[in-house]
Short mmCIF file of C-alpha atoms in Angstrom, two decimals:
data_model
loop_
_atom_site.label_atom_id
_atom_site.label_comp_id
_atom_site.label_asym_id
_atom_site.label_seq_id
_atom_site.Cartn_x
_atom_site.Cartn_y
_atom_site.Cartn_z
CA MET W 162 -33.68 -96.97 21.74
CA ALA W 163 -33.37 -100.74 21.86
CA LYS W 164 -35.76 -102.78 19.74
CA PRO W 165 -38.57 -104.41 21.72
CA LYS W 166 -37.86 -108.06 22.46
CA ARG W 167 -40.87 -109.94 21.15
CA VAL W 168 -41.73 -113.63 21.30
CA GLY W 169 -44.03 -115.19 18.72
CA LEU W 170 -46.29 -118.09 19.64
CA ILE W 171 -48.08 -120.42 17.23
CA GLY W 172 -50.78 -122.23 19.19
CA ALA W 173 -52.57 -121.10 22.34
CA GLY W 174 -53.22 -124.56 23.77
CA ALA W 175 -51.71 -126.29 26.80
CA ILE W 176 -48.03 -125.74 25.97
CA GLY W 177 -48.61 -122.20 24.74
CA THR W 178 -50.45 -121.39 27.96
CA VAL W 179 -47.62 -122.67 30.16
CA LEU W 180 -45.15 -120.62 28.13
CA ALA W 181 -47.27 -117.46 28.39
CA GLU W 182 -47.65 -117.95 32.14
CA ALA W 183 -43.86 -118.27 32.45
CA ILE W 184 -43.52 -114.87 30.77
CA GLN W 185 -46.02 -113.39 33.22
CA ARG W 186 -44.00 -114.81 36.12
CA GLU W 187 -40.88 -113.25 34.54
CA LEU W 188 -39.16 -116.61 34.17
CA ILE W 189 -38.81 -115.44 30.58
CA ILE W 190 -38.09 -111.77 29.97
CA CYS W 191 -39.63 -110.21 26.88
CA ASP W 192 -41.51 -107.04 26.01
CA GLU W 193 -44.44 -108.52 24.12
CA LEU W 194 -45.97 -111.87 23.19
CA VAL W 195 -47.49 -112.16 19.72
CA ILE W 196 -49.97 -115.04 19.41
CA TYR W 197 -51.32 -116.74 16.31
CA ASP W 198 -53.87 -119.52 16.60
CA THR W 199 -56.32 -120.66 13.94
CA ASP W 200 -58.89 -120.49 16.75
CA LEU W 201 -58.92 -116.75 17.47
CA GLN W 202 -61.20 -117.23 20.46
CA ARG W 203 -58.68 -119.55 22.10
CA ALA W 204 -55.97 -116.94 21.60
CA GLN W 205 -58.25 -114.29 23.10
CA THR W 206 -59.05 -116.53 26.08
CA LEU W 207 -55.33 -116.89 26.78
CA LYS W 208 -54.78 -113.14 26.47
CA ASN W 209 -57.59 -112.47 28.92
CA LYS W 210 -55.84 -114.57 31.58
CA LEU W 211 -52.67 -112.50 31.51
CA GLN W 212 -51.51 -109.03 32.48
CA PHE W 213 -48.65 -108.15 30.16
CA PRO W 214 -48.48 -106.88 26.55
CA ILE W 215 -50.00 -109.43 24.15
CA LYS W 216 -50.94 -109.00 20.51
CA ILE W 217 -53.17 -111.45 18.66
CA VAL W 218 -52.63 -111.76 14.91
CA ALA W 219 -54.80 -113.34 12.25
CA ASN W 220 -52.20 -115.22 10.20
CA ILE W 221 -48.61 -116.42 10.05
CA ASP W 222 -47.51 -113.56 7.74
CA THR W 223 -48.59 -110.95 10.26
CA LEU W 224 -46.81 -112.87 13.03
CA ILE W 225 -43.56 -112.88 11.07
CA ALA W 226 -44.01 -109.18 10.20
CA GLN W 227 -43.89 -108.35 13.94
CA LYS W 228 -40.23 -109.48 13.84
CA PRO W 229 -40.11 -111.47 17.06
CA LYS W 230 -36.70 -112.60 18.19
CA VAL W 231 -37.98 -116.16 18.62
CA ILE W 232 -41.13 -117.95 17.43
CA VAL W 233 -42.35 -121.00 19.33
CA GLU W 234 -44.47 -123.55 17.45
CA ALA W 235 -46.81 -125.22 19.94
CA ALA W 236 -49.60 -126.26 17.60
CA SER W 237 -49.20 -129.45 15.56
CA GLN W 238 -47.10 -131.29 13.00
CA GLN W 239 -49.53 -130.07 10.36
CA ALA W 240 -48.97 -126.45 11.39
CA ILE W 241 -45.18 -126.57 11.27
CA THR W 242 -45.31 -128.35 7.90
CA GLU W 243 -47.63 -125.70 6.49
CA TYR W 244 -45.65 -122.71 7.76
CA PHE W 245 -42.13 -124.14 7.57
CA ASP W 246 -40.95 -122.44 4.37
CA LYS W 247 -42.16 -119.01 5.48
CA LEU W 248 -40.62 -119.43 8.90
CA LEU W 249 -37.33 -120.60 7.45
CA THR W 250 -36.98 -117.63 5.08
CA SER W 251 -37.78 -115.19 7.91
CA ASN W 252 -34.37 -115.85 9.52
CA ILE W 253 -36.10 -115.80 12.91
CA ASP W 254 -35.13 -118.43 15.47
CA ILE W 255 -37.85 -121.08 15.59
CA ILE W 256 -38.50 -123.54 18.44
CA VAL W 257 -40.36 -126.56 17.09
CA MET W 258 -42.36 -128.63 19.58
CA SER W 259 -43.98 -130.90 16.97
CA THR W 260 -40.68 -132.54 16.12
CA GLY W 261 -42.29 -135.36 14.15
CA ALA W 262 -42.64 -132.92 11.26
CA LEU W 263 -38.89 -132.26 11.24
CA LEU W 264 -38.20 -135.88 10.26
CA ASN W 265 -39.46 -134.91 6.81
CA LEU W 266 -38.58 -131.22 6.79
CA GLY W 267 -35.04 -131.37 8.16
CA THR W 268 -33.08 -129.41 10.75
CA GLY W 269 -30.25 -128.04 8.61
CA SER W 270 -30.94 -124.38 9.32
CA PRO W 271 -29.19 -122.80 12.33
CA HIS W 272 -32.49 -121.04 13.05
CA ILE W 273 -34.38 -124.30 13.70
CA HIS W 274 -34.27 -125.49 17.31
CA PHE W 275 -36.07 -128.22 19.19
CA PRO W 276 -36.20 -128.77 22.96
CA SER W 277 -35.62 -132.07 24.72
CA GLY W 278 -39.37 -132.35 25.28
CA ALA W 279 -40.53 -135.11 27.61
CA ILE W 280 -37.06 -136.66 27.96
CA GLY W 281 -33.49 -135.61 28.70
CA GLY W 282 -29.91 -136.72 28.29
CA LEU W 283 -29.76 -135.56 24.69
CA ASP W 284 -26.26 -134.17 25.22
CA ALA W 285 -24.97 -137.65 26.07
CA LEU W 286 -26.83 -139.22 23.16
CA SER W 287 -25.51 -136.62 20.74
CA SER W 288 -21.97 -137.26 21.97
CA ALA W 289 -22.35 -141.02 21.56
CA THR W 290 -23.66 -140.49 18.03
CA LEU W 291 -20.27 -139.09 17.00
CA ALA W 292 -18.68 -142.43 17.85
CA GLY W 293 -21.57 -144.42 16.40
CA ILE W 294 -24.62 -145.91 18.12
CA ASP W 295 -25.05 -149.66 17.72
CA GLU W 296 -28.64 -149.82 18.97
CA ILE W 297 -31.20 -147.51 20.51
CA THR W 298 -34.67 -148.44 21.69
CA LEU W 299 -37.52 -146.41 23.14
CA THR W 300 -40.28 -148.07 25.16
CA THR W 301 -43.19 -145.79 25.99
CA HIS W 302 -46.00 -146.62 28.44
CA LYS W 303 -49.05 -144.37 28.51
CA PRO W 304 -52.50 -144.64 30.07
CA PRO W 305 -54.99 -146.27 27.67
CA LYS W 306 -57.23 -143.21 27.41
CA THR W 307 -54.33 -141.11 26.16
CA LEU W 308 -53.75 -143.58 23.33
CA GLY W 309 -57.41 -144.05 22.47
CA GLN W 310 -57.51 -147.56 23.95
CA ASN W 311 -59.94 -149.18 26.39
CA ASN W 312 -57.89 -152.05 27.84
CA THR W 313 -58.55 -151.98 31.58
CA GLN W 314 -56.66 -155.00 32.95
CA GLU W 315 -53.48 -155.83 31.04
CA GLU W 316 -50.82 -154.00 29.08
CA LEU W 317 -51.39 -153.86 25.34
CA ILE W 318 -48.63 -153.29 22.80
CA ILE W 319 -50.21 -151.04 20.20
CA TYR W 320 -47.14 -150.25 18.10
CA GLU W 321 -43.74 -151.74 17.33
CA GLY W 322 -41.53 -150.24 14.68
CA TYR W 323 -39.34 -147.20 14.16
CA ALA W 324 -39.45 -143.58 15.29
CA LYS W 325 -40.52 -141.93 12.05
CA GLU W 326 -43.63 -144.08 11.66
CA ALA W 327 -44.40 -143.84 15.39
CA ALA W 328 -44.37 -140.04 15.21
CA GLN W 329 -46.63 -140.13 12.16
CA ARG W 330 -49.10 -142.60 13.65
CA PHE W 331 -49.23 -140.82 17.00
CA PRO W 332 -48.58 -137.15 16.09
CA LYS W 333 -49.62 -135.80 19.50
CA GLU W 334 -48.22 -138.56 21.70
CA MET W 335 -44.88 -139.60 20.17
CA ASN W 336 -42.92 -136.47 19.33
CA VAL W 337 -40.48 -137.88 21.88
CA ALA W 338 -39.61 -140.61 19.36
CA ALA W 339 -38.97 -137.97 16.71
CA THR W 340 -36.77 -135.95 19.09
CA LEU W 341 -34.67 -139.04 19.73
CA ALA W 342 -34.40 -139.81 16.03
CA LEU W 343 -33.29 -136.27 15.22
CA THR W 344 -30.67 -136.41 17.98
CA VAL W 345 -29.07 -139.76 17.08
CA LYS W 346 -29.41 -139.61 13.29
CA PRO W 347 -28.38 -141.68 11.30
CA ALA W 348 -29.01 -144.36 13.93
CA LYS W 349 -32.53 -145.86 13.74
CA VAL W 350 -34.64 -145.65 16.90
CA LYS W 351 -36.69 -148.78 17.57
CA VAL W 352 -39.98 -147.92 19.27
CA GLN W 353 -42.54 -149.82 21.29
CA VAL W 354 -45.72 -148.06 22.44
CA ILE W 355 -47.67 -149.72 25.26
CA SER W 356 -51.15 -148.92 26.51
CA ASP W 357 -50.80 -149.54 30.24
CA PRO W 358 -53.82 -149.33 32.59
CA LYS W 359 -51.58 -149.61 35.68
CA ILE W 360 -49.89 -146.25 35.24
CA LYS W 361 -50.94 -142.63 35.54
CA ARG W 362 -47.72 -141.09 34.26
CA ASN W 363 -46.27 -141.10 30.75
CA THR W 364 -43.16 -143.27 31.01
CA HIS W 365 -40.27 -143.40 28.53
CA LYS W 366 -37.42 -145.89 28.79
CA ILE W 367 -34.45 -145.42 26.48
CA ASN W 368 -31.70 -148.03 26.06
CA ILE W 369 -28.56 -147.28 24.07
CA LYS W 370 -25.64 -149.48 23.07
CA TRP W 371 -22.57 -147.85 21.62
CA PRO W 372 -18.90 -148.85 21.19
CA TYR W 373 -17.91 -147.63 24.65
CA GLY W 374 -20.70 -148.87 26.83
CA GLU W 375 -24.43 -148.71 27.42
CA MET W 376 -26.87 -146.09 28.68
CA GLN W 377 -30.28 -146.44 30.25
CA LEU W 378 -32.52 -143.40 30.67
CA GLN W 379 -35.99 -143.41 32.19
CA PHE W 380 -38.57 -140.66 32.62
CA ALA W 381 -41.95 -140.82 34.36
CA ASN W 382 -43.81 -137.60 33.64
CA GLU W 383 -47.12 -136.27 34.83
CA PRO W 384 -49.41 -135.59 31.86
CA HIS W 385 -50.26 -131.95 31.37
CA PRO W 386 -53.60 -131.42 33.17
CA ASP W 387 -55.12 -129.63 30.17
CA ASN W 388 -53.68 -131.96 27.54
CA PRO W 389 -53.01 -135.57 28.59
CA HIS W 390 -51.37 -136.27 25.22
CA THR W 391 -48.28 -134.35 26.33
CA SER W 392 -46.15 -134.24 29.45
CA ALA W 393 -45.70 -131.11 31.53
CA LEU W 394 -41.92 -131.51 31.10
CA ALA W 395 -42.31 -130.85 27.36
CA ALA W 396 -43.63 -127.36 28.04
CA TRP W 397 -40.90 -126.60 30.58
CA SER W 398 -38.19 -127.76 28.18
CA ALA W 399 -39.50 -125.23 25.65
CA ILE W 400 -39.44 -122.51 28.31
CA ASN W 401 -35.82 -123.29 29.13
CA LEU W 402 -34.78 -123.25 25.47
CA LEU W 403 -36.65 -119.99 24.83
CA LYS W 404 -35.04 -118.38 27.86
CA ASN W 405 -31.59 -119.34 26.57
CA LEU W 406 -32.26 -118.08 23.03
CA LEU W 407 -33.56 -114.73 24.27
CA GLU W 408 -30.46 -114.24 26.40
CA THR W 409 -28.01 -114.74 23.53
#
């Protein structure tokens, strides 16, 4: 008899909910979803919405003991930092959504994966990195409320610097900067974060100069309705990566 194909999920919030719903719709094929959330009631609420096998566990050790094929972290930078060593020694494939944490923890293990998140074109950027990137900049516009601002008339630049600090200062909003930094390392990603009352979508503009030309990438993403700090595309990028890992 074949082993049951389980998926582990850390975090039952907005991204975790989208992922679980994708399993229910059979966009992802697995036999059981194992959920760990520090808020057990939130995990139970998610389970109650769904009609396929779900197990709720009380801690990360019990989640690992279920031997899922893949574990998806959809909680926070703090969570992945706290559980990283245990996850790494489990030899289970891990999808990390809170990529800001990986700037300190590293991505050397073949079991650590991160999706493209709220952007794309990472294959082209990774290819250009082999030749050497001369300059890469990320300009992010988000609605003021998302960034904790109250400017109502004009744009307001609230951060200028580099990706690592941006991901630390805005741990929920700027994992996109960390994803870029991890992709183009050792190149440094310059970041500008703008509170923009004229927009409703989270917008990311990426400009790259490398020895053989230039690239411009732009993404305008609807915020997730249950969590305006993240874009819906981030959840769907995790679903796509999970689907691919389960099929290998």
